[in-house]
C-alpha cells in the first residue's frame, strides 16, 4: 500500500476479511516509542477512533489490524469533529511533549542553517499557543489526510500513532487542514472552539498561528533527519510554509 513514509504497509485479503500488515521500520526509531504507540492505538480503537488492532509484535516489529477503508481528503466537518473529540478525550496518561525538545532531538547533528531564522521564532509561537483557552491533552500529532480513513459514510478513523502524545489539540487541527483553503481552515477552528465551549477570539487566532509555525517547524526538522525522497519533498514544503508564515 502506498502512503507510508518509512513503515511498509500491505493489504491482505483472507477468508473474506480485509487486513493491513504494517512492518515497523527502524529509520524513525530515534523519536518513537513503540510501546506508547501500541497503547495509544489500543485506546483509540476502544474509543471507536481507530481500526481494531489484532496483533502487535516487538520482535520482529510488525502489527496486524482490520482494514479501515480508504484515506479521506476534505473530510466532512461533523465526522472530523467527532473524531477529534474522541481522540482528544482519550484517557491516556502521557508525559507532556515539549515541542522545542522534540525539534532539538530531530535536528541533533544536522545542518540547520535554513531553519535558524525560524528557530528564533519558536519561543514566540509557543507563547502564542500557550495563550489558548483550549487545554492541552492527548494528541495524534500526525493527523494529515493520509492518516484519516473512512470505514463507512459519515465516520472517520485515525491510524499511525507513532508521534501521539500529550500536546496541544491545535497541532492536530493544523495537520488535518494542511491542504484546505484558508476559509475552511478557519471554519474548522471556529467549530472546534465552539465544541470546546470557547469563542475563536483574538487569542485563539493568535494561538492558531502559533500552532501553524510549530507544526511546520516540526515537519521541517523531522524531514531534515529522515532519509528518502518523500522526506525531502516534505522539507521543501515545510520551508515554503514557514516562509509564508514569516511574511517572506
mmCIF file with all atom_site columns, N, CA, C and O in Angstrom, residues 115-170:
data_model
loop_
_atom_site.group_PDB
_atom_site.id
_atom_site.type_symbol
_atom_site.label_atom_id
_atom_site.label_alt_id
_atom_site.label_comp_id
_atom_site.label_asym_id
_atom_site.label_entity_id
_atom_site.label_seq_id
_atom_site.pdbx_PDB_ins_code
_atom_site.Cartn_x
_atom_site.Cartn_y
_atom_site.Cartn_z
_atom_site.occupancy
_atom_site.B_iso_or_equiv
_atom_site.pdbx_formal_charge
_atom_site.auth_seq_id
_atom_site.auth_comp_id
_atom_site.auth_asym_id
_atom_site.auth_atom_id
_atom_site.pdbx_PDB_model_num
ATOM 1   N N  . UNK A 1 115 ? 17.000  26.733 8.763  1.00 0.00 ? 115 UNK A N  1
ATOM 2   C CA . UNK A 1 115 ? 15.954  26.813 9.780  1.00 0.00 ? 115 UNK A CA 1
ATOM 3   C C  . UNK A 1 115 ? 16.263  27.812 10.891 1.00 0.00 ? 115 UNK A C  1
ATOM 4   O O  . UNK A 1 115 ? 15.395  28.080 11.728 1.00 0.00 ? 115 UNK A O  1
ATOM 5   N N  . UNK A 1 116 ? 17.458  28.365 10.918 1.00 0.00 ? 116 UNK A N  1
ATOM 6   C CA . UNK A 1 116 ? 17.871  29.198 12.045 1.00 0.00 ? 116 UNK A CA 1
ATOM 7   C C  . UNK A 1 116 ? 16.923  30.372 12.286 1.00 0.00 ? 116 UNK A C  1
ATOM 8   O O  . UNK A 1 116 ? 16.571  30.675 13.432 1.00 0.00 ? 116 UNK A O  1
ATOM 9   N N  . UNK A 1 117 ? 16.496  31.062 11.226 1.00 0.00 ? 117 UNK A N  1
ATOM 10  C CA . UNK A 1 117 ? 15.620  32.222 11.408 1.00 0.00 ? 117 UNK A CA 1
ATOM 11  C C  . UNK A 1 117 ? 14.268  31.805 11.968 1.00 0.00 ? 117 UNK A C  1
ATOM 12  O O  . UNK A 1 117 ? 13.633  32.552 12.730 1.00 0.00 ? 117 UNK A O  1
ATOM 13  N N  . UNK A 1 118 ? 13.808  30.605 11.616 1.00 0.00 ? 118 UNK A N  1
ATOM 14  C CA . UNK A 1 118 ? 12.517  30.128 12.114 1.00 0.00 ? 118 UNK A CA 1
ATOM 15  C C  . UNK A 1 118 ? 12.648  29.581 13.537 1.00 0.00 ? 118 UNK A C  1
ATOM 16  O O  . UNK A 1 118 ? 11.719  29.705 14.335 1.00 0.00 ? 118 UNK A O  1
ATOM 17  N N  . UNK A 1 119 ? 13.788  29.002 13.858 1.00 0.00 ? 119 UNK A N  1
ATOM 18  C CA . UNK A 1 119 ? 14.018  28.534 15.224 1.00 0.00 ? 119 UNK A CA 1
ATOM 19  C C  . UNK A 1 119 ? 13.979  29.698 16.211 1.00 0.00 ? 119 UNK A C  1
ATOM 20  O O  . UNK A 1 119 ? 13.534  29.528 17.352 1.00 0.00 ? 119 UNK A O  1
ATOM 21  N N  . UNK A 1 120 ? 14.403  30.877 15.767 1.00 0.00 ? 120 UNK A N  1
ATOM 22  C CA . UNK A 1 120 ? 14.350  32.047 16.646 1.00 0.00 ? 120 UNK A CA 1
ATOM 23  C C  . UNK A 1 120 ? 12.911  32.480 16.919 1.00 0.00 ? 120 UNK A C  1
ATOM 24  O O  . UNK A 1 120 ? 12.635  33.164 17.906 1.00 0.00 ? 120 UNK A O  1
ATOM 25  N N  . UNK A 1 121 ? 11.982  32.087 16.044 1.00 0.00 ? 121 UNK A N  1
ATOM 26  C CA . UNK A 1 121 ? 10.571  32.427 16.231 1.00 0.00 ? 121 UNK A CA 1
ATOM 27  C C  . UNK A 1 121 ? 9.838   31.420 17.111 1.00 0.00 ? 121 UNK A C  1
ATOM 28  O O  . UNK A 1 121 ? 8.702   31.678 17.529 1.00 0.00 ? 121 UNK A O  1
ATOM 29  N N  . UNK A 1 122 ? 10.459  30.295 17.388 1.00 0.00 ? 122 UNK A N  1
ATOM 30  C CA . UNK A 1 122 ? 9.774   29.241 18.132 1.00 0.00 ? 122 UNK A CA 1
ATOM 31  C C  . UNK A 1 122 ? 9.263   29.712 19.491 1.00 0.00 ? 122 UNK A C  1
ATOM 32  O O  . UNK A 1 122 ? 8.121   29.404 19.851 1.00 0.00 ? 122 UNK A O  1
ATOM 33  N N  . UNK A 1 123 ? 10.046  30.448 20.295 1.00 0.00 ? 123 UNK A N  1
ATOM 34  C CA . UNK A 1 123 ? 9.503   30.912 21.589 1.00 0.00 ? 123 UNK A CA 1
ATOM 35  C C  . UNK A 1 123 ? 8.257   31.777 21.425 1.00 0.00 ? 123 UNK A C  1
ATOM 36  O O  . UNK A 1 123 ? 7.344   31.716 22.256 1.00 0.00 ? 123 UNK A O  1
ATOM 37  N N  . UNK A 1 124 ? 8.204   32.588 20.361 1.00 0.00 ? 124 UNK A N  1
ATOM 38  C CA . UNK A 1 124 ? 7.029   33.430 20.108 1.00 0.00 ? 124 UNK A CA 1
ATOM 39  C C  . UNK A 1 124 ? 5.820   32.559 19.790 1.00 0.00 ? 124 UNK A C  1
ATOM 40  O O  . UNK A 1 124 ? 4.716   32.768 20.309 1.00 0.00 ? 124 UNK A O  1
ATOM 41  N N  . UNK A 1 125 ? 6.019   31.557 18.943 1.00 0.00 ? 125 UNK A N  1
ATOM 42  C CA . UNK A 1 125 ? 4.919   30.660 18.573 1.00 0.00 ? 125 UNK A CA 1
ATOM 43  C C  . UNK A 1 125 ? 4.442   29.856 19.774 1.00 0.00 ? 125 UNK A C  1
ATOM 44  O O  . UNK A 1 125 ? 3.233   29.665 19.955 1.00 0.00 ? 125 UNK A O  1
ATOM 45  N N  . UNK A 1 126 ? 5.359   29.402 20.604 1.00 0.00 ? 126 UNK A N  1
ATOM 46  C CA . UNK A 1 126 ? 4.977   28.651 21.795 1.00 0.00 ? 126 UNK A CA 1
ATOM 47  C C  . UNK A 1 126 ? 4.197   29.528 22.767 1.00 0.00 ? 126 UNK A C  1
ATOM 48  O O  . UNK A 1 126 ? 3.208   29.082 23.369 1.00 0.00 ? 126 UNK A O  1
ATOM 49  N N  . UNK A 1 127 ? 4.618   30.772 22.926 1.00 0.00 ? 127 UNK A N  1
ATOM 50  C CA . UNK A 1 127 ? 3.909   31.696 23.804 1.00 0.00 ? 127 UNK A CA 1
ATOM 51  C C  . UNK A 1 127 ? 2.492   31.944 23.291 1.00 0.00 ? 127 UNK A C  1
ATOM 52  O O  . UNK A 1 127 ? 1.532   31.985 24.076 1.00 0.00 ? 127 UNK A O  1
ATOM 53  N N  . UNK A 1 128 ? 2.351   32.097 21.982 1.00 0.00 ? 128 UNK A N  1
ATOM 54  C CA . UNK A 1 128 ? 1.024   32.300 21.395 1.00 0.00 ? 128 UNK A CA 1
ATOM 55  C C  . UNK A 1 128 ? 0.134   31.090 21.631 1.00 0.00 ? 128 UNK A C  1
ATOM 56  O O  . UNK A 1 128 ? -1.044  31.220 21.991 1.00 0.00 ? 128 UNK A O  1
ATOM 57  N N  . UNK A 1 129 ? 0.691   29.900 21.448 1.00 0.00 ? 129 UNK A N  1
ATOM 58  C CA . UNK A 1 129 ? -0.085  28.678 21.634 1.00 0.00 ? 129 UNK A CA 1
ATOM 59  C C  . UNK A 1 129 ? -0.511  28.523 23.089 1.00 0.00 ? 129 UNK A C  1
ATOM 60  O O  . UNK A 1 129 ? -1.642  28.100 23.374 1.00 0.00 ? 129 UNK A O  1
ATOM 61  N N  . UNK A 1 130 ? 0.369   28.894 24.010 1.00 0.00 ? 130 UNK A N  1
ATOM 62  C CA . UNK A 1 130 ? 0.058   28.775 25.430 1.00 0.00 ? 130 UNK A CA 1
ATOM 63  C C  . UNK A 1 130 ? -1.035  29.752 25.863 1.00 0.00 ? 130 UNK A C  1
ATOM 64  O O  . UNK A 1 130 ? -1.626  29.585 26.933 1.00 0.00 ? 130 UNK A O  1
ATOM 65  N N  . UNK A 1 131 ? -1.323  30.754 25.030 1.00 0.00 ? 131 UNK A N  1
ATOM 66  C CA . UNK A 1 131 ? -2.387  31.704 25.330 1.00 0.00 ? 131 UNK A CA 1
ATOM 67  C C  . UNK A 1 131 ? -3.767  31.213 24.965 1.00 0.00 ? 131 UNK A C  1
ATOM 68  O O  . UNK A 1 131 ? -4.767  31.898 25.210 1.00 0.00 ? 131 UNK A O  1
ATOM 69  N N  . UNK A 1 132 ? -3.858  30.026 24.399 1.00 0.00 ? 132 UNK A N  1
ATOM 70  C CA . UNK A 1 132 ? -5.150  29.464 24.006 1.00 0.00 ? 132 UNK A CA 1
ATOM 71  C C  . UNK A 1 132 ? -5.941  29.019 25.236 1.00 0.00 ? 132 UNK A C  1
ATOM 72  O O  . UNK A 1 132 ? -5.377  28.545 26.222 1.00 0.00 ? 132 UNK A O  1
ATOM 73  N N  . UNK A 1 133 ? -7.264  29.142 25.140 1.00 0.00 ? 133 UNK A N  1
ATOM 74  C CA . UNK A 1 133 ? -8.140  28.631 26.187 1.00 0.00 ? 133 UNK A CA 1
ATOM 75  C C  . UNK A 1 133 ? -8.401  27.151 26.064 1.00 0.00 ? 133 UNK A C  1
ATOM 76  O O  . UNK A 1 133 ? -9.021  26.546 26.949 1.00 0.00 ? 133 UNK A O  1
ATOM 77  N N  . UNK A 1 134 ? -7.970  26.547 24.954 1.00 0.00 ? 134 UNK A N  1
ATOM 78  C CA . UNK A 1 134 ? -8.100  25.102 24.767 1.00 0.00 ? 134 UNK A CA 1
ATOM 79  C C  . UNK A 1 134 ? -7.011  24.411 25.567 1.00 0.00 ? 134 UNK A C  1
ATOM 80  O O  . UNK A 1 134 ? -5.825  24.689 25.384 1.00 0.00 ? 134 UNK A O  1
ATOM 81  N N  . UNK A 1 135 ? -7.406  23.527 26.458 1.00 0.00 ? 135 UNK A N  1
ATOM 82  C CA . UNK A 1 135 ? -6.439  22.866 27.323 1.00 0.00 ? 135 UNK A CA 1
ATOM 83  C C  . UNK A 1 135 ? -5.606  21.855 26.546 1.00 0.00 ? 135 UNK A C  1
ATOM 84  O O  . UNK A 1 135 ? -6.122  21.148 25.677 1.00 0.00 ? 135 UNK A O  1
ATOM 85  N N  . UNK A 1 136 ? -4.308  21.751 26.844 1.00 0.00 ? 136 UNK A N  1
ATOM 86  C CA . UNK A 1 136 ? -3.505  20.676 26.266 1.00 0.00 ? 136 UNK A CA 1
ATOM 87  C C  . UNK A 1 136 ? -4.050  19.320 26.690 1.00 0.00 ? 136 UNK A C  1
ATOM 88  O O  . UNK A 1 136 ? -4.745  19.194 27.691 1.00 0.00 ? 136 UNK A O  1
ATOM 89  N N  . UNK A 1 137 ? -3.730  18.313 25.930 1.00 0.00 ? 137 UNK A N  1
ATOM 90  C CA . UNK A 1 137 ? -4.187  16.957 26.217 1.00 0.00 ? 137 UNK A CA 1
ATOM 91  C C  . UNK A 1 137 ? -3.542  15.981 25.265 1.00 0.00 ? 137 UNK A C  1
ATOM 92  O O  . UNK A 1 137 ? -2.544  16.296 24.614 1.00 0.00 ? 137 UNK A O  1
ATOM 93  N N  . UNK A 1 138 ? -4.135  14.826 25.139 1.00 0.00 ? 138 UNK A N  1
ATOM 94  C CA . UNK A 1 138 ? -3.589  13.811 24.257 1.00 0.00 ? 138 UNK A CA 1
ATOM 95  C C  . UNK A 1 138 ? -3.866  14.189 22.805 1.00 0.00 ? 138 UNK A C  1
ATOM 96  O O  . UNK A 1 138 ? -4.992  14.539 22.449 1.00 0.00 ? 138 UNK A O  1
ATOM 97  N N  . UNK A 1 139 ? -2.856  14.101 21.955 1.00 0.00 ? 139 UNK A N  1
ATOM 98  C CA . UNK A 1 139 ? -2.979  14.481 20.547 1.00 0.00 ? 139 UNK A CA 1
ATOM 99  C C  . UNK A 1 139 ? -2.329  13.430 19.656 1.00 0.00 ? 139 UNK A C  1
ATOM 100 O O  . UNK A 1 139 ? -1.393  12.737 20.067 1.00 0.00 ? 139 UNK A O  1
ATOM 101 N N  . UNK A 1 140 ? -2.789  13.353 18.428 1.00 0.00 ? 140 UNK A N  1
ATOM 102 C CA . UNK A 1 140 ? -2.258  12.413 17.453 1.00 0.00 ? 140 UNK A CA 1
ATOM 103 C C  . UNK A 1 140 ? -0.913  12.895 16.912 1.00 0.00 ? 140 UNK A C  1
ATOM 104 O O  . UNK A 1 140 ? 0.024   12.124 16.732 1.00 0.00 ? 140 UNK A O  1
ATOM 105 N N  . UNK A 1 141 ? -0.821  14.187 16.577 1.00 0.00 ? 141 UNK A N  1
ATOM 106 C CA . UNK A 1 141 ? 0.390   14.861 16.120 1.00 0.00 ? 141 UNK A CA 1
ATOM 107 C C  . UNK A 1 141 ? 0.826   14.509 14.698 1.00 0.00 ? 141 UNK A C  1
ATOM 108 O O  . UNK A 1 141 ? 1.866   15.014 14.250 1.00 0.00 ? 141 UNK A O  1
ATOM 109 N N  . UNK A 1 142 ? 0.081   13.680 13.994 1.00 0.00 ? 142 UNK A N  1
ATOM 110 C CA . UNK A 1 142 ? 0.416   13.394 12.588 1.00 0.00 ? 142 UNK A CA 1
ATOM 111 C C  . UNK A 1 142 ? -0.873  13.139 11.815 1.00 0.00 ? 142 UNK A C  1
ATOM 112 O O  . UNK A 1 142 ? -0.939  12.259 10.964 1.00 0.00 ? 142 UNK A O  1
ATOM 113 N N  . UNK A 1 143 ? -1.884  13.944 12.097 1.00 0.00 ? 143 UNK A N  1
ATOM 114 C CA . UNK A 1 143 ? -3.231  13.677 11.593 1.00 0.00 ? 143 UNK A CA 1
ATOM 115 C C  . UNK A 1 143 ? -3.445  14.301 10.212 1.00 0.00 ? 143 UNK A C  1
ATOM 116 O O  . UNK A 1 143 ? -4.426  15.014 9.984  1.00 0.00 ? 143 UNK A O  1
ATOM 117 N N  . UNK A 1 144 ? -2.518  14.042 9.302  1.00 0.00 ? 144 UNK A N  1
ATOM 118 C CA . UNK A 1 144 ? -2.723  14.515 7.928  1.00 0.00 ? 144 UNK A CA 1
ATOM 119 C C  . UNK A 1 144 ? -3.737  13.608 7.240  1.00 0.00 ? 144 UNK A C  1
ATOM 120 O O  . UNK A 1 144 ? -4.139  12.562 7.773  1.00 0.00 ? 144 UNK A O  1
ATOM 121 N N  . UNK A 1 145 ? -4.163  13.997 6.043  1.00 0.00 ? 145 UNK A N  1
ATOM 122 C CA . UNK A 1 145 ? -5.259  13.299 5.384  1.00 0.00 ? 145 UNK A CA 1
ATOM 123 C C  . UNK A 1 145 ? -4.940  11.832 5.097  1.00 0.00 ? 145 UNK A C  1
ATOM 124 O O  . UNK A 1 145 ? -5.833  10.989 5.064  1.00 0.00 ? 145 UNK A O  1
ATOM 125 N N  . UNK A 1 146 ? -3.665  11.512 4.902  1.00 0.00 ? 146 UNK A N  1
ATOM 126 C CA . UNK A 1 146 ? -3.301  10.128 4.647  1.00 0.00 ? 146 UNK A CA 1
ATOM 127 C C  . UNK A 1 146 ? -3.525  9.226  5.845  1.00 0.00 ? 146 UNK A C  1
ATOM 128 O O  . UNK A 1 146 ? -3.613  8.003  5.701  1.00 0.00 ? 146 UNK A O  1
ATOM 129 N N  . UNK A 1 147 ? -3.630  9.811  7.040  1.00 0.00 ? 147 UNK A N  1
ATOM 130 C CA . UNK A 1 147 ? -3.866  9.036  8.251  1.00 0.00 ? 147 UNK A CA 1
ATOM 131 C C  . UNK A 1 147 ? -5.318  9.094  8.715  1.00 0.00 ? 147 UNK A C  1
ATOM 132 O O  . UNK A 1 147 ? -5.633  8.721  9.846  1.00 0.00 ? 147 UNK A O  1
ATOM 133 N N  . UNK A 1 148 ? -6.199  9.580  7.837  1.00 0.00 ? 148 UNK A N  1
ATOM 134 C CA . UNK A 1 148 ? -7.636  9.581  8.097  1.00 0.00 ? 148 UNK A CA 1
ATOM 135 C C  . UNK A 1 148 ? -8.295  8.563  7.182  1.00 0.00 ? 148 UNK A C  1
ATOM 136 O O  . UNK A 1 148 ? -8.125  8.610  5.960  1.00 0.00 ? 148 UNK A O  1
ATOM 137 N N  . UNK A 1 149 ? -9.053  7.659  7.757  1.00 0.00 ? 149 UNK A N  1
ATOM 138 C CA . UNK A 1 149 ? -9.734  6.622  6.992  1.00 0.00 ? 149 UNK A CA 1
ATOM 139 C C  . UNK A 1 149 ? -11.238 6.722  7.209  1.00 0.00 ? 149 UNK A C  1
ATOM 140 O O  . UNK A 1 149 ? -11.697 7.180  8.266  1.00 0.00 ? 149 UNK A O  1
ATOM 141 N N  . UNK A 1 150 ? -11.996 6.264  6.219  1.00 0.00 ? 150 UNK A N  1
ATOM 142 C CA . UNK A 1 150 ? -13.452 6.261  6.332  1.00 0.00 ? 150 UNK A CA 1
ATOM 143 C C  . UNK A 1 150 ? -13.958 4.821  6.273  1.00 0.00 ? 150 UNK A C  1
ATOM 144 O O  . UNK A 1 150 ? -14.050 4.243  5.186  1.00 0.00 ? 150 UNK A O  1
ATOM 145 N N  . UNK A 1 151 ? -14.281 4.231  7.431  1.00 0.00 ? 151 UNK A N  1
ATOM 146 C CA . UNK A 1 151 ? -14.792 2.856  7.420  1.00 0.00 ? 151 UNK A CA 1
ATOM 147 C C  . UNK A 1 151 ? -16.210 2.759  6.897  1.00 0.00 ? 151 UNK A C  1
ATOM 148 O O  . UNK A 1 151 ? -16.641 1.705  6.441  1.00 0.00 ? 151 UNK A O  1
ATOM 149 N N  . UNK A 1 152 ? -16.951 3.867  6.970  1.00 0.00 ? 152 UNK A N  1
ATOM 150 C CA . UNK A 1 152 ? -18.333 3.925  6.485  1.00 0.00 ? 152 UNK A CA 1
ATOM 151 C C  . UNK A 1 152 ? -18.706 5.391  6.313  1.00 0.00 ? 152 UNK A C  1
ATOM 152 O O  . UNK A 1 152 ? -18.049 6.276  6.891  1.00 0.00 ? 152 UNK A O  1
ATOM 153 N N  . UNK A 1 153 ? -19.741 5.701  5.534  1.00 0.00 ? 153 UNK A N  1
ATOM 154 C CA . UNK A 1 153 ? -20.121 7.105  5.329  1.00 0.00 ? 153 UNK A CA 1
ATOM 155 C C  . UNK A 1 153 ? -20.411 7.818  6.651  1.00 0.00 ? 153 UNK A C  1
ATOM 156 O O  . UNK A 1 153 ? -21.086 7.285  7.526  1.00 0.00 ? 153 UNK A O  1
ATOM 157 N N  . UNK A 1 154 ? -19.852 9.017  6.790  1.00 0.00 ? 154 UNK A N  1
ATOM 158 C CA . UNK A 1 154 ? -20.101 9.823  7.974  1.00 0.00 ? 154 UNK A CA 1
ATOM 159 C C  . UNK A 1 154 ? -19.270 9.462  9.182  1.00 0.00 ? 154 UNK A C  1
ATOM 160 O O  . UNK A 1 154 ? -19.509 9.983  10.285 1.00 0.00 ? 154 UNK A O  1
ATOM 161 N N  . UNK A 1 155 ? -18.273 8.599  9.003  1.00 0.00 ? 155 UNK A N  1
ATOM 162 C CA . UNK A 1 155 ? -17.439 8.194  10.125 1.00 0.00 ? 155 UNK A CA 1
ATOM 163 C C  . UNK A 1 155 ? -15.975 8.203  9.724  1.00 0.00 ? 155 UNK A C  1
ATOM 164 O O  . UNK A 1 155 ? -15.644 7.866  8.583  1.00 0.00 ? 155 UNK A O  1
ATOM 165 N N  . UNK A 1 156 ? -15.101 8.578  10.654 1.00 0.00 ? 156 UNK A N  1
ATOM 166 C CA . UNK A 1 156 ? -13.669 8.623  10.388 1.00 0.00 ? 156 UNK A CA 1
ATOM 167 C C  . UNK A 1 156 ? -12.906 7.855  11.452 1.00 0.00 ? 156 UNK A C  1
ATOM 168 O O  . UNK A 1 156 ? -13.302 7.812  12.617 1.00 0.00 ? 156 UNK A O  1
ATOM 169 N N  . UNK A 1 157 ? -11.794 7.270  11.024 1.00 0.00 ? 157 UNK A N  1
ATOM 170 C CA . UNK A 1 157 ? -10.835 6.645  11.918 1.00 0.00 ? 157 UNK A CA 1
ATOM 171 C C  . UNK A 1 157 ? -9.467  7.271  11.689 1.00 0.00 ? 157 UNK A C  1
ATOM 172 O O  . UNK A 1 157 ? -9.169  7.745  10.584 1.00 0.00 ? 157 UNK A O  1
ATOM 173 N N  . UNK A 1 158 ? -8.634  7.240  12.713 1.00 0.00 ? 158 UNK A N  1
ATOM 174 C CA . UNK A 1 158 ? -7.236  7.659  12.595 1.00 0.00 ? 158 UNK A CA 1
ATOM 175 C C  . UNK A 1 158 ? -6.341  6.429  12.637 1.00 0.00 ? 158 UNK A C  1
ATOM 176 O O  . UNK A 1 158 ? -6.686  5.415  13.254 1.00 0.00 ? 158 UNK A O  1
ATOM 177 N N  . UNK A 1 159 ? -5.197  6.518  11.973 1.00 0.00 ? 159 UNK A N  1
ATOM 178 C CA . UNK A 1 159 ? -4.188  5.460  12.017 1.00 0.00 ? 159 UNK A CA 1
ATOM 179 C C  . UNK A 1 159 ? -2.827  6.102  12.228 1.00 0.00 ? 159 UNK A C  1
ATOM 180 O O  . UNK A 1 159 ? -2.677  7.326  12.141 1.00 0.00 ? 159 UNK A O  1
ATOM 181 N N  . UNK A 1 160 ? -1.827  5.266  12.503 1.00 0.00 ? 160 UNK A N  1
ATOM 182 C CA . UNK A 1 160 ? -0.427  5.688  12.679 1.00 0.00 ? 160 UNK A CA 1
ATOM 183 C C  . UNK A 1 160 ? -0.261  6.605  13.887 1.00 0.00 ? 160 UNK A C  1
ATOM 184 O O  . UNK A 1 160 ? -0.271  7.832  13.773 1.00 0.00 ? 160 UNK A O  1
ATOM 185 N N  . UNK A 1 161 ? -0.060  5.995  15.037 1.00 0.00 ? 161 UNK A N  1
ATOM 186 C CA . UNK A 1 161 ? 0.042   6.732  16.298 1.00 0.00 ? 161 UNK A CA 1
ATOM 187 C C  . UNK A 1 161 ? 1.488   6.860  16.780 1.00 0.00 ? 161 UNK A C  1
ATOM 188 O O  . UNK A 1 161 ? 1.739   6.995  17.977 1.00 0.00 ? 161 UNK A O  1
ATOM 189 N N  . UNK A 1 162 ? 2.427   6.842  15.858 1.00 0.00 ? 162 UNK A N  1
ATOM 190 C CA . UNK A 1 162 ? 3.848   6.893  16.222 1.00 0.00 ? 162 UNK A CA 1
ATOM 191 C C  . UNK A 1 162 ? 4.210   8.145  17.010 1.00 0.00 ? 162 UNK A C  1
ATOM 192 O O  . UNK A 1 162 ? 5.034   8.105  17.914 1.00 0.00 ? 162 UNK A O  1
ATOM 193 N N  . UNK A 1 163 ? 3.625   9.283  16.648 1.00 0.00 ? 163 UNK A N  1
ATOM 194 C CA . UNK A 1 163 ? 4.009   10.556 17.249 1.00 0.00 ? 163 UNK A CA 1
ATOM 195 C C  . UNK A 1 163 ? 2.968   11.069 18.233 1.00 0.00 ? 163 UNK A C  1
ATOM 196 O O  . UNK A 1 163 ? 3.012   12.225 18.642 1.00 0.00 ? 163 UNK A O  1
ATOM 197 N N  . UNK A 1 164 ? 2.032   10.190 18.611 1.00 0.00 ? 164 UNK A N  1
ATOM 198 C CA . UNK A 1 164 ? 0.987   10.584 19.548 1.00 0.00 ? 164 UNK A CA 1
ATOM 199 C C  . UNK A 1 164 ? 1.572   10.847 20.927 1.00 0.00 ? 164 UNK A C  1
ATOM 200 O O  . UNK A 1 164 ? 2.560   10.240 21.331 1.00 0.00 ? 164 UNK A O  1
ATOM 201 N N  . UNK A 1 165 ? 0.938   11.774 21.635 1.00 0.00 ? 165 UNK A N  1
ATOM 202 C CA . UNK A 1 165 ? 1.390   12.090 22.978 1.00 0.00 ? 165 UNK A CA 1
ATOM 203 C C  . UNK A 1 165 ? 0.705   13.344 23.486 1.00 0.00 ? 165 UNK A C  1
ATOM 204 O O  . UNK A 1 165 ? -0.161  13.921 22.812 1.00 0.00 ? 165 UNK A O  1
ATOM 205 N N  . UNK A 1 166 ? 1.092   13.770 24.653 1.00 0.00 ? 166 UNK A N  1
ATOM 206 C CA . UNK A 1 166 ? 0.497   14.945 25.282 1.00 0.00 ? 166 UNK A CA 1
ATOM 207 C C  . UNK A 1 166 ? 0.962   16.196 24.545 1.00 0.00 ? 166 UNK A C  1
ATOM 208 O O  . UNK A 1 166 ? 2.153   16.389 24.304 1.00 0.00 ? 166 UNK A O  1
ATOM 209 N N  . UNK A 1 167 ? 0.024   17.039 24.178 1.00 0.00 ? 167 UNK A N  1
ATOM 210 C CA . UNK A 1 167 ? 0.365   18.260 23.460 1.00 0.00 ? 167 UNK A CA 1
ATOM 211 C C  . UNK A 1 167 ? -0.849  19.156 23.316 1.00 0.00 ? 167 UNK A C  1
ATOM 212 O O  . UNK A 1 167 ? -1.792  19.074 24.114 1.00 0.00 ? 167 UNK A O  1
ATOM 213 N N  . UNK A 1 168 ? -0.844  19.998 22.305 1.00 0.00 ? 168 UNK A N  1
ATOM 214 C CA . UNK A 1 168 ? -1.961  20.932 22.110 1.00 0.00 ? 168 UNK A CA 1
ATOM 215 C C  . UNK A 1 168 ? -2.814  20.501 20.924 1.00 0.00 ? 168 UNK A C  1
ATOM 216 O O  . UNK A 1 168 ? -2.289  20.238 19.838 1.00 0.00 ? 168 UNK A O  1
ATOM 217 N N  . UNK A 1 169 ? -4.150  20.432 21.104 1.00 0.00 ? 169 UNK A N  1
ATOM 218 C CA . UNK A 1 169 ? -5.044  19.975 20.030 1.00 0.00 ? 169 UNK A CA 1
ATOM 219 C C  . UNK A 1 169 ? -4.933  20.759 18.735 1.00 0.00 ? 169 UNK A C  1
ATOM 220 O O  . UNK A 1 169 ? -5.222  20.223 17.659 1.00 0.00 ? 169 UNK A O  1
ATOM 221 N N  . UNK A 1 170 ? -4.507  22.025 18.803 1.00 0.00 ? 170 UNK A N  1
ATOM 222 C CA . UNK A 1 170 ? -4.418  22.804 17.572 1.00 0.00 ? 170 UNK A CA 1
ATOM 223 C C  . UNK A 1 170 ? -3.398  22.216 16.598 1.00 0.00 ? 170 UNK A C  1
ATOM 224 O O  . UNK A 1 170 ? -3.505  22.443 15.382 1.00 0.00 ? 170 UNK A O  1
#
